[in-house]
Short mmCIF file of C-alpha atoms and ligand atoms in Angstrom, two decimals:
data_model
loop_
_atom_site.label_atom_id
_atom_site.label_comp_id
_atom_site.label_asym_id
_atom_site.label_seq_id
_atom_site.Cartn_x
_atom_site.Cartn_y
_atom_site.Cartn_z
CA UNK A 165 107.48 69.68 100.67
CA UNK A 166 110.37 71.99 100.63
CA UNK A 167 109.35 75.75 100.01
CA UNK A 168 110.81 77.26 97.13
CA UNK A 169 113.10 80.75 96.95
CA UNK A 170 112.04 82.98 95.21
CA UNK A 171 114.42 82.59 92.49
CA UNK A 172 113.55 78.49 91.97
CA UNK A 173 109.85 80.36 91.91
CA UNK A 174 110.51 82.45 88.90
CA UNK A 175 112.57 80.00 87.53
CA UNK A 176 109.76 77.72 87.06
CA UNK A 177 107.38 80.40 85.90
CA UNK A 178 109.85 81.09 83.12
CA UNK A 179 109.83 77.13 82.18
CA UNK A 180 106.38 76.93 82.56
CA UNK A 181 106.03 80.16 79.64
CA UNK A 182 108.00 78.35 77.79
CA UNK A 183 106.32 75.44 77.73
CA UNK A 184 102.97 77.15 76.84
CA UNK A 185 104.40 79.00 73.94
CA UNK A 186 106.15 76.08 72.88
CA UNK A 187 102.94 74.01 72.61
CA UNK A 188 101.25 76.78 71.11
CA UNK A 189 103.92 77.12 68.62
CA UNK A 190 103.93 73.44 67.62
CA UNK A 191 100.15 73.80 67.02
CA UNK A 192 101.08 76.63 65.06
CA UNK A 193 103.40 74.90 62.84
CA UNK A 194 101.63 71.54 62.05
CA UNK A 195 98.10 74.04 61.23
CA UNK A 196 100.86 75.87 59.09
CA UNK A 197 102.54 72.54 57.34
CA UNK A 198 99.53 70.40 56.69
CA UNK A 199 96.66 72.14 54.98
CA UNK A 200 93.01 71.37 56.13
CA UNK A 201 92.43 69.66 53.21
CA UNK A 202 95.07 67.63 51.49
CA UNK A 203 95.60 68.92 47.88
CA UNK A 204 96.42 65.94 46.45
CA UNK A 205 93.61 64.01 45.76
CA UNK A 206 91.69 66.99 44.09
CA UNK A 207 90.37 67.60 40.95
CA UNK A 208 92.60 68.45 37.82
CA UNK A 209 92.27 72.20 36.57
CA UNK A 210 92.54 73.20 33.19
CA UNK A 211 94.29 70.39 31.81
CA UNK A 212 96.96 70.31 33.72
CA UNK A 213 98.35 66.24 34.61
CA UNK A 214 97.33 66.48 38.95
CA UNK A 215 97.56 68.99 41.58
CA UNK A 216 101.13 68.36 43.33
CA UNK A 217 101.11 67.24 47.28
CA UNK A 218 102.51 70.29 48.50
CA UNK A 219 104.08 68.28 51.37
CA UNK A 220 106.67 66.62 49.17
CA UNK A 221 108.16 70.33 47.96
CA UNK A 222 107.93 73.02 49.81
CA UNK A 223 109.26 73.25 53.26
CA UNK A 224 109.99 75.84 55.43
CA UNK A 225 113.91 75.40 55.86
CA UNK A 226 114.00 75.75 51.66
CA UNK A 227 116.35 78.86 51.50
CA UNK A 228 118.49 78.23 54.76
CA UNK A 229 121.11 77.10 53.35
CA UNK A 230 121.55 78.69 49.77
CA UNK A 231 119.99 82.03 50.78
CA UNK A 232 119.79 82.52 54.18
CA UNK A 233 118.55 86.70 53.89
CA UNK A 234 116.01 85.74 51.57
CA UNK A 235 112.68 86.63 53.95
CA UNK A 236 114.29 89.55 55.46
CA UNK A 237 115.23 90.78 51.88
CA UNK A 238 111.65 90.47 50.72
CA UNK A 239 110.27 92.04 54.42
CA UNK A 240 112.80 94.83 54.46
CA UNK A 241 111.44 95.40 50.63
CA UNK A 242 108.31 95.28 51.21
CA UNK A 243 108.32 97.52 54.36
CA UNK A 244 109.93 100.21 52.37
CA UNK A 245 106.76 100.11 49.42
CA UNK A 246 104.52 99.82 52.13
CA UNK A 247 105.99 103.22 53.62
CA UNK A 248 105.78 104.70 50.51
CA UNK A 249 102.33 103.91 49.05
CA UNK A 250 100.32 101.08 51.78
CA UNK A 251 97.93 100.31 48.84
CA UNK A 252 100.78 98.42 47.00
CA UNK A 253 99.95 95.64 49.97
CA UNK A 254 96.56 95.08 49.44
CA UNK A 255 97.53 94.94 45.43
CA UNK A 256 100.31 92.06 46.21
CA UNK A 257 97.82 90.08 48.08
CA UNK A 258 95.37 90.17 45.43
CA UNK A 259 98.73 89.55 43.01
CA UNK A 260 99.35 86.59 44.71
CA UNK A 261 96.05 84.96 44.50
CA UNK A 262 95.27 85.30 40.84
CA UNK A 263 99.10 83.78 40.17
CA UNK A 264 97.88 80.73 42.46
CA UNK A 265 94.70 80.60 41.19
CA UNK A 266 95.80 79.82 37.55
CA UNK A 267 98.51 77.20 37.02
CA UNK A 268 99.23 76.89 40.58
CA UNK A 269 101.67 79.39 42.38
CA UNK A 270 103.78 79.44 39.80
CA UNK A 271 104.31 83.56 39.40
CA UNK A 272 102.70 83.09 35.77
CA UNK A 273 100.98 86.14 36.68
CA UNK A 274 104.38 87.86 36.19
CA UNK A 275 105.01 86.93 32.79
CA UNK A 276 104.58 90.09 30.53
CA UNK A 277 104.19 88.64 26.67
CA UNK A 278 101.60 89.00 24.14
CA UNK A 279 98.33 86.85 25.47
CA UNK A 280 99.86 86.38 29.02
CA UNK A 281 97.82 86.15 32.23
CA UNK A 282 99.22 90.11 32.94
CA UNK A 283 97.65 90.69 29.96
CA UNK A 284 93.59 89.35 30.38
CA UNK A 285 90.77 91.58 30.97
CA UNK A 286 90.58 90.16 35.14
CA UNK A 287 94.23 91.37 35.27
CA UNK A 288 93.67 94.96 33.70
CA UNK A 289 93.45 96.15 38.02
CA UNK A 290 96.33 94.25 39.07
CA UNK A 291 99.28 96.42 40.33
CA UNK A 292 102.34 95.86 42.75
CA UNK A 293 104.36 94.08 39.71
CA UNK A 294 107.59 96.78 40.18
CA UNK A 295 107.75 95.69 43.71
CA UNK A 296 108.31 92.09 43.25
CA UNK A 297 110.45 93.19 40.22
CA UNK A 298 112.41 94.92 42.93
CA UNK A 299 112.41 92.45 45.26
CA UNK A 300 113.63 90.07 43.00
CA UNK A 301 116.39 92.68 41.14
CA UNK A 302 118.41 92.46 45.37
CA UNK A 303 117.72 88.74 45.49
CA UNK A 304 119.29 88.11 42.22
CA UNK A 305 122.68 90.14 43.60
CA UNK A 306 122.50 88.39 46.68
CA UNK A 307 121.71 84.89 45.79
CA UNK A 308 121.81 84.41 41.86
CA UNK A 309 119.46 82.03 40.44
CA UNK A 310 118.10 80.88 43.52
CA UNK A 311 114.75 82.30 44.43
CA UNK A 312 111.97 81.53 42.39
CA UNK A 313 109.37 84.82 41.70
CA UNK A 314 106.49 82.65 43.14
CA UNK A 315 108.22 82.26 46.16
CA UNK A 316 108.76 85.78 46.76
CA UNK A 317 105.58 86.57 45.39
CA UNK A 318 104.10 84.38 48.51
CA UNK A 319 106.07 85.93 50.89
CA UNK A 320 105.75 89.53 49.94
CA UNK A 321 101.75 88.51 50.27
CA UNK A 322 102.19 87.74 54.37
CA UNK A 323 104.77 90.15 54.65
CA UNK A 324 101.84 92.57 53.32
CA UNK A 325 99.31 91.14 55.17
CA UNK A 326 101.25 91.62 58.51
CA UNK A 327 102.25 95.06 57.44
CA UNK A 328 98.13 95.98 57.28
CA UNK A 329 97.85 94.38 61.10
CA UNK A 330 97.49 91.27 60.14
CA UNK A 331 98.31 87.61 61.55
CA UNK A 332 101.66 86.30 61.33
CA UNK A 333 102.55 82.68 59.18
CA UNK A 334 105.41 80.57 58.43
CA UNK A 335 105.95 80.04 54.50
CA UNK A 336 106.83 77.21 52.85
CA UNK A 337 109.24 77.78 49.96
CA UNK A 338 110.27 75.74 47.14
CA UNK A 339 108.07 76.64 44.38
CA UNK A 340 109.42 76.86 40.39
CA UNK A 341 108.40 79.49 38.15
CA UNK A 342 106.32 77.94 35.07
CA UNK A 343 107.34 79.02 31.76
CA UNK A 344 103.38 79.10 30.32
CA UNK A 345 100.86 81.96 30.91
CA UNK A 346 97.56 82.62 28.92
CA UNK A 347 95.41 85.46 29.02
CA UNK A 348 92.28 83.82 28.85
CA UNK A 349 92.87 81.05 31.78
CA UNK A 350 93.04 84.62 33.77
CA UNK A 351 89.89 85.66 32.78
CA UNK A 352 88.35 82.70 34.51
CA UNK A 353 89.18 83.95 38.45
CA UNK A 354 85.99 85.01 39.74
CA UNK A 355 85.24 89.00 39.21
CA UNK A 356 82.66 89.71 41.24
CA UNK A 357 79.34 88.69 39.51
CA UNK A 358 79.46 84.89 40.09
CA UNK A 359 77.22 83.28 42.13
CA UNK A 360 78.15 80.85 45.47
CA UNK A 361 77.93 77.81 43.76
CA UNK A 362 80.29 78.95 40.97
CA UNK A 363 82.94 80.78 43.44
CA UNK A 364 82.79 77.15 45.80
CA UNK A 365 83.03 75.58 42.31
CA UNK A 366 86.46 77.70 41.50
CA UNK A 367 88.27 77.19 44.44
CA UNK A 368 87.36 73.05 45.13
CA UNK A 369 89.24 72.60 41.62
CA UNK A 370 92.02 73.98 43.58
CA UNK A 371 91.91 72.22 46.34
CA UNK A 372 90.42 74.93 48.45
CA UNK A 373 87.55 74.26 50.93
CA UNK A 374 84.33 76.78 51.52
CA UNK A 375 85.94 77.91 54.58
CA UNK A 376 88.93 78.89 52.61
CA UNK A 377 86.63 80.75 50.38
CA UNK A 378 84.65 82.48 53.24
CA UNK A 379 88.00 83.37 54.83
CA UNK A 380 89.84 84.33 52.24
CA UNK A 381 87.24 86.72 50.99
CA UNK A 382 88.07 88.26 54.14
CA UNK A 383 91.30 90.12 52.42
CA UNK A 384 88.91 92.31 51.10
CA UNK A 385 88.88 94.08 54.71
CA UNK A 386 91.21 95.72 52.94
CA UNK A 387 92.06 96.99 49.41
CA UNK A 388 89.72 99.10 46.84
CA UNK A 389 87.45 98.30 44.04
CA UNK A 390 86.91 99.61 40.30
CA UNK A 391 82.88 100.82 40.16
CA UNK A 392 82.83 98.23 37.30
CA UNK A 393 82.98 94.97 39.36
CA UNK A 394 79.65 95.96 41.30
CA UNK A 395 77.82 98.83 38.99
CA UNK A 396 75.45 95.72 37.70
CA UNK A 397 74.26 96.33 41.69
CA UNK A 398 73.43 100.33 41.57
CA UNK A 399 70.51 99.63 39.17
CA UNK A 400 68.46 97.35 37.17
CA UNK A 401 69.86 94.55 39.01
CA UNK A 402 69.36 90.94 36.95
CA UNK A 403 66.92 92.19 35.30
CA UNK A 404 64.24 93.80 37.73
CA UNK A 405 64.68 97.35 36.87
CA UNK A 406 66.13 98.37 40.62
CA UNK A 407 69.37 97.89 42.66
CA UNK A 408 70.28 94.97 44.28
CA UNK A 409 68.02 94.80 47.00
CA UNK A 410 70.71 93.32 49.74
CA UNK A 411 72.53 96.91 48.93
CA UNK A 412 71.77 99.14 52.09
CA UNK A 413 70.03 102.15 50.82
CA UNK A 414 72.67 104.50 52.40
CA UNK A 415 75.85 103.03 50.70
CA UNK A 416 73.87 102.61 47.82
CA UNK A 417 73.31 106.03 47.72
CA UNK A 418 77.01 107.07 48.43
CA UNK A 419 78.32 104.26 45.89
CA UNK A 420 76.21 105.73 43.27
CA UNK A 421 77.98 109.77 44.10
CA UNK A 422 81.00 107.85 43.96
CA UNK A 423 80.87 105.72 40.82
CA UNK A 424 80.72 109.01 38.45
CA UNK A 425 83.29 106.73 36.07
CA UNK A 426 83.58 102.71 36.23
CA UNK A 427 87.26 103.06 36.84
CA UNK A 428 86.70 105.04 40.39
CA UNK A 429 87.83 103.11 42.91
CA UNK A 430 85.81 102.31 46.29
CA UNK A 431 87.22 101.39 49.50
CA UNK A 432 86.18 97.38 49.57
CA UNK A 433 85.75 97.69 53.38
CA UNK A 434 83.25 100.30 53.91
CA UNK A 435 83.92 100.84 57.65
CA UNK A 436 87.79 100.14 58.25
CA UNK A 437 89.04 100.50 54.42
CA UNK A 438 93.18 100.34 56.22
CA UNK A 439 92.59 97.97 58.65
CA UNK A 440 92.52 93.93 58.52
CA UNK A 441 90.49 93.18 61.02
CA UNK A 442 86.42 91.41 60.86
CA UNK A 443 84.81 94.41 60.22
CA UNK A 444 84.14 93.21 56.40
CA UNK A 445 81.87 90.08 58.22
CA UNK A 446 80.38 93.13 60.50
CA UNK A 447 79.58 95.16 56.85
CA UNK A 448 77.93 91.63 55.48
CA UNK A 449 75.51 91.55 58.03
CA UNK A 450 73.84 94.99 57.66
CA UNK A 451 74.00 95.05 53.84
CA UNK A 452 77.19 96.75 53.46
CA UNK A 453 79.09 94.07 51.35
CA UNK A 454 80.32 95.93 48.10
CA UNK A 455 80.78 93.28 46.05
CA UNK A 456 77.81 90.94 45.39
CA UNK A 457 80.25 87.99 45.88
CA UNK A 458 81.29 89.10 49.17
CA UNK A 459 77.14 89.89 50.13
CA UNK A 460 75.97 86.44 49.16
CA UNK A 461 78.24 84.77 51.22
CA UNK A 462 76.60 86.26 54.16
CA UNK A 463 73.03 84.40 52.90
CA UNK A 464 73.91 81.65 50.72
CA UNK A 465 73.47 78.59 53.76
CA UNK A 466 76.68 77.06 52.53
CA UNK A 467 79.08 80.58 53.58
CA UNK A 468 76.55 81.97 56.13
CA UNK A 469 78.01 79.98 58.86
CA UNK A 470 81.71 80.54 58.59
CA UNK A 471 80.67 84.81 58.15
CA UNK A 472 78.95 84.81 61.21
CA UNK A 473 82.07 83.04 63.31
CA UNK A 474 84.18 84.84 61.35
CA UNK A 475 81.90 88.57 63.29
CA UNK A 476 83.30 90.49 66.38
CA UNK A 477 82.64 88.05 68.67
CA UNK A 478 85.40 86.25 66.98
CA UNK A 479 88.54 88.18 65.87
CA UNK A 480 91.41 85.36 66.86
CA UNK A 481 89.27 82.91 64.89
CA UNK A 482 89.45 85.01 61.70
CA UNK A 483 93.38 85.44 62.16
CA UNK A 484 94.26 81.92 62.59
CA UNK A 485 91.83 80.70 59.72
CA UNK A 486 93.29 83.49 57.88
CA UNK A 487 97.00 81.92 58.21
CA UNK A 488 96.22 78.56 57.63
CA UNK A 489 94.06 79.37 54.62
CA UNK A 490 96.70 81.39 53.10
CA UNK A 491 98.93 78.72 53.56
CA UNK A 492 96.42 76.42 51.67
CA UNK A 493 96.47 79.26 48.85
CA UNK A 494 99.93 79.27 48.49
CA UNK A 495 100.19 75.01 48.27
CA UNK A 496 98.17 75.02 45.16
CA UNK A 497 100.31 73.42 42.71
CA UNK A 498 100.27 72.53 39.36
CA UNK A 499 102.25 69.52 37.90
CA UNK A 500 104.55 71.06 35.48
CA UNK A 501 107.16 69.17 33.75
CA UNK A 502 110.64 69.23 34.81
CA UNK A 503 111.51 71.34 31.38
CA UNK A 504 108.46 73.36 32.00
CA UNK A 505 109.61 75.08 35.14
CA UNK A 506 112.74 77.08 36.19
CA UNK A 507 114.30 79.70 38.32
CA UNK A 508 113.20 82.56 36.71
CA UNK A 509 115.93 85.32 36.56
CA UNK A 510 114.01 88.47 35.90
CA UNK A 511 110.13 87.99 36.86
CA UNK A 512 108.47 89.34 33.63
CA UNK A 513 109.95 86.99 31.44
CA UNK A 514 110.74 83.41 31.03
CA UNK A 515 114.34 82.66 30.69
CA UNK A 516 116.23 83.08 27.64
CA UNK A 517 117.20 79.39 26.22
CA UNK A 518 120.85 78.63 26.94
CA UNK A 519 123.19 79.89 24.03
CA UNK A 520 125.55 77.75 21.67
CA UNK A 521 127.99 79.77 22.94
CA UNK A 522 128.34 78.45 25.84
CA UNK A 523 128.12 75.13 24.85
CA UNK A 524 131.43 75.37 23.00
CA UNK A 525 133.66 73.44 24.91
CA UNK A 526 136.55 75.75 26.42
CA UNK A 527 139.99 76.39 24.82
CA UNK A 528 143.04 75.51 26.74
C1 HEM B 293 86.03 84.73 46.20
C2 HEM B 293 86.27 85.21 45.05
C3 HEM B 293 86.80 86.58 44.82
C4 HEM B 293 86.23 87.52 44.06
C5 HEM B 293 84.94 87.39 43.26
C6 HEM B 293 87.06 88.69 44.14
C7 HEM B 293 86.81 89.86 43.45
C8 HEM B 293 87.54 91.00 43.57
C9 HEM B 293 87.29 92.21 42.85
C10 HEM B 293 86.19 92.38 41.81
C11 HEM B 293 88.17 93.14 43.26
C12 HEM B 293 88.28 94.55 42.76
C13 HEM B 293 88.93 94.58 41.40
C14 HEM B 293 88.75 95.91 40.73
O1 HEM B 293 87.69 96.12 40.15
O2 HEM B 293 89.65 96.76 40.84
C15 HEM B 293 88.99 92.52 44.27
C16 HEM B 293 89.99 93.15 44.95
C17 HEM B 293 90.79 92.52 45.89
N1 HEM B 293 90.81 91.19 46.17
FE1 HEM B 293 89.44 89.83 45.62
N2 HEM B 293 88.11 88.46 44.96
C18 HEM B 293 88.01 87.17 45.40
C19 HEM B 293 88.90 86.51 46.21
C20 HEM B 293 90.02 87.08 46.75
C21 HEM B 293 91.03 86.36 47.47
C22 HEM B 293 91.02 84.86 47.71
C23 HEM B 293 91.95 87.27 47.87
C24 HEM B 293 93.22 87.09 48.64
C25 HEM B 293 93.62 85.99 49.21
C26 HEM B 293 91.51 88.56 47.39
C27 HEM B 293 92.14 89.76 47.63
C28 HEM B 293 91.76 90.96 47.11
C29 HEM B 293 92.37 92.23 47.49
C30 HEM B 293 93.43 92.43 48.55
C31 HEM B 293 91.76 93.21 46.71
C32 HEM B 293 92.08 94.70 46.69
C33 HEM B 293 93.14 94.95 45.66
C34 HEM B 293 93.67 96.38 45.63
O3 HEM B 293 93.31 97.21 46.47
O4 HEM B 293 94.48 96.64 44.73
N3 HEM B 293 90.35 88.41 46.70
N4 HEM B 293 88.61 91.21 44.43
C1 NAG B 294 75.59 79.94 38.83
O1 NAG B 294 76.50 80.26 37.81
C2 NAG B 294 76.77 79.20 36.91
C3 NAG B 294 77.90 79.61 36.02
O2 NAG B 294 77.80 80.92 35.58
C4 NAG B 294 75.48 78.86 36.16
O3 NAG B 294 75.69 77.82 35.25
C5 NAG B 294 74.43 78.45 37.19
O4 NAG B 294 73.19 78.22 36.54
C6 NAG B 294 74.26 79.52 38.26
N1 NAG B 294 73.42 78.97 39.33
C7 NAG B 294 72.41 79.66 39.84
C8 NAG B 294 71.66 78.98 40.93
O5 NAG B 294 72.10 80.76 39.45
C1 NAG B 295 80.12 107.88 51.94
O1 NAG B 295 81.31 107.16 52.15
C2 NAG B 295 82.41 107.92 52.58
C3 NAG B 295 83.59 107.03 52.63
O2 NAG B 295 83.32 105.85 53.29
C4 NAG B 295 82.08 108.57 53.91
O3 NAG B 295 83.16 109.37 54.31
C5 NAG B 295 80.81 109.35 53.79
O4 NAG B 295 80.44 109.85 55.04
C6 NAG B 295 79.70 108.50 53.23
N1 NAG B 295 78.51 109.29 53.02
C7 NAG B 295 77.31 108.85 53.27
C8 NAG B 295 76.19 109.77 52.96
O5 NAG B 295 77.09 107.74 53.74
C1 NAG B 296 109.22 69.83 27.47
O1 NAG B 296 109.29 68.49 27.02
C2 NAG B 296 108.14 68.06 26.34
C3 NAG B 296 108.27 66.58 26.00
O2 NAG B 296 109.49 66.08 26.32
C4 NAG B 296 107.92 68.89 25.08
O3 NAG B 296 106.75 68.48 24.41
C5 NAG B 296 107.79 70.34 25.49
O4 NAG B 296 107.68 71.15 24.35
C6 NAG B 296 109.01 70.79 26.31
N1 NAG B 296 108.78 72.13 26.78
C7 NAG B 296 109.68 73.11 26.64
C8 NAG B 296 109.32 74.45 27.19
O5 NAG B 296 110.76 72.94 26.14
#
């Protein structure tokens, strides 16, 4: 065998690196491309013709060639809100999910007209609108009429989610803005007193799995609640004249000093309220859940598995389910007719219809 310099040595360590974060990167990728659970062959919501197989639209080399600075636009955007108020990032996250949990992730959330989703009664806490308006106000001089508001929307999410210490993920782009939004399809994302069966319920007719559910809940390591989404805890809970009895007596205590008004707001993560990390799984487990939709996942037998991988022991596991669920969030898709979708140009509003001006033909 001949021996090796030292150089040949280090060479090969360097290859061998490479390899491993190759592999590990190809992993990566397919996880990130193909969902857990194919969308396609998943109920129809709300009347819509079929769920889309995200597969055939999105892909992650969407904007390399017609707008190449589009994800460090939206990062370099989003950093500078994130400087100036880090709650905005916990806000888009939410954002993103109630746009992809109605119609798809088709930024219908955006739309700002009489009886739009902005406008329902789930949607009266949403924020982080001017920053996507933002967002999409440099995209618009950079690349006109090229990036849809769902697809920044998406990124701006894990751009958020990173900027809290969270994983890394590669987004797919390629989604249309829809040109429909109705207040009360928004009133129908879950608001914090469903039960299991009904939140599983919700996010199957998307195409979402329990685990995605279980993980997903997980954002709320991070972010703040109203009092109003868990004062039917803090007494005379269903019915039996005290509070919820899964409420550690503590934090019910300290909830109760803090919920003076219903529209306080209460860190959702009771332990590390500015960090995403498992600590929200840690709070389930000694009765420190605020929400009684997060709690119940922790005893409901369907959830109660994934929450306890999801603990301490367990903090890669969380991030990589994390990624690859929100990947699954943002592949919901709605089938939307080719005249009901577009490029939007300004975020809040659907497009205006093309003028007869410009149909004249040209003089000359
Ligand atoms: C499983 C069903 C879910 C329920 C019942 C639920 C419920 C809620 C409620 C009630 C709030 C507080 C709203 C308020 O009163 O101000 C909230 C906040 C939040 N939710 Fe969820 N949520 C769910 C799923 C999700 C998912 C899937 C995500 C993200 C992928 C998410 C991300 C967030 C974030 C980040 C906040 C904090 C928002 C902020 O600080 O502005 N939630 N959620
Ligand atoms: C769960 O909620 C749904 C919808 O609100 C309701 O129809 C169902 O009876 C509830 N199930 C249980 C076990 O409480
Ligand atoms: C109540 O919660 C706040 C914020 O998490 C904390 O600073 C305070 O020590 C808590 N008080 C009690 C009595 O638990
Ligand atoms: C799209 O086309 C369908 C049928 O061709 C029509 O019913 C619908 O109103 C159109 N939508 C818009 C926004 O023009």
């Amino acid at each position: 065998m001949p021996v090796l310099t030292r150089d040949q040595k280090s060479n090969m360590k360097w290859w061998f690196c490479t390899f491993l974060l190759l592999v590990q990167f190809e992993l990566y990728m397919v996880s990130a491309i193909l969902p857990l659970n194919p969308v396609k062959d998943l109920v129809k919501p709300l009347g819509a013709p079929s769920i889309l197989s995200p597969q055939d639209f999105l892909s992650l080399s969407y904007y390399h060639k017609t707008c190449p600075a589009a994800e460090e636009i939206i990062h370099r955007k989003m950093k500078a809100w994130f400087l100036k108020d880090y709650t905005l990032a916990a806000s888009i996250i939410r954002l993103h999910f109630h746009d992809c949990a109605i119609r798809g992730c088709d930024a219908s959330i955006l739309l700002n007209h009489r009886n739009s989703e902005r406008r329902a009664y789930a949607s009266k806490t949403l924020r982080g609108f001017q920053v996507i308006n933002e967002i999409k106000a440099e995209l618009e001089r950079k690349c006109p009429k090229t990036v849809s508001c769902a697809d920044i929307l998406t990124a701006a999410a894990r751009d958020a989610t990173l900027l809290l210490g969270g994983p890394f993920w590669e987004v797919p782009f390629g989604r249309k803005d829809g040109k429909t939004s109705i207040a009360k399809e928004a009133d129908l994302v879950p608001q914090g007193r469903e039960n299991v069966t009904a939140l599983i319920d919700f996010f199957q007719e998307r195409g979402l799995s329990i685990l995605d559910l279980v993980v997903l809940s997980g954002s709320h390591t991070i972010g703040r609640s109203s009092c109003y989404s868990f004062m039917h805890r803090l007494a005379n809970y269903k019915g039996t004249g005290r509070p919820d009895p899964t409420l550690d007596r503590k934090y019910l205590r300290n909830l109760t000093r803090s919920c003076k008004w219903s529209s306080n707001l209460v860190n959702l993560d009771i332990t590390t309220p500015k960090t995403f990390d498992v600590k929200y799984y840690n709070n389930l487990g000694k009765k420190k859940g605020l929400l009684s939709t997060d709690q119940e996942l922790y005893s409901d037998p369907r959830t109660a598995p994934f929450v306890s991988a999801f603990t301490d022991q367990q903090p890669d596991l969380f991030f990589n389910q994390f990624a690859a669920s929100m990947v699954n969030l943002g592949n919901v898709l709605v089938y939307t007719a080719p005249n009901e979708s577009e490029i939007r140009l300004d975020c809040n509003y659907v497009n205006p219809a093309p003028s007869k001006k410009a149909k004249r033909p040209r003089r000359g």
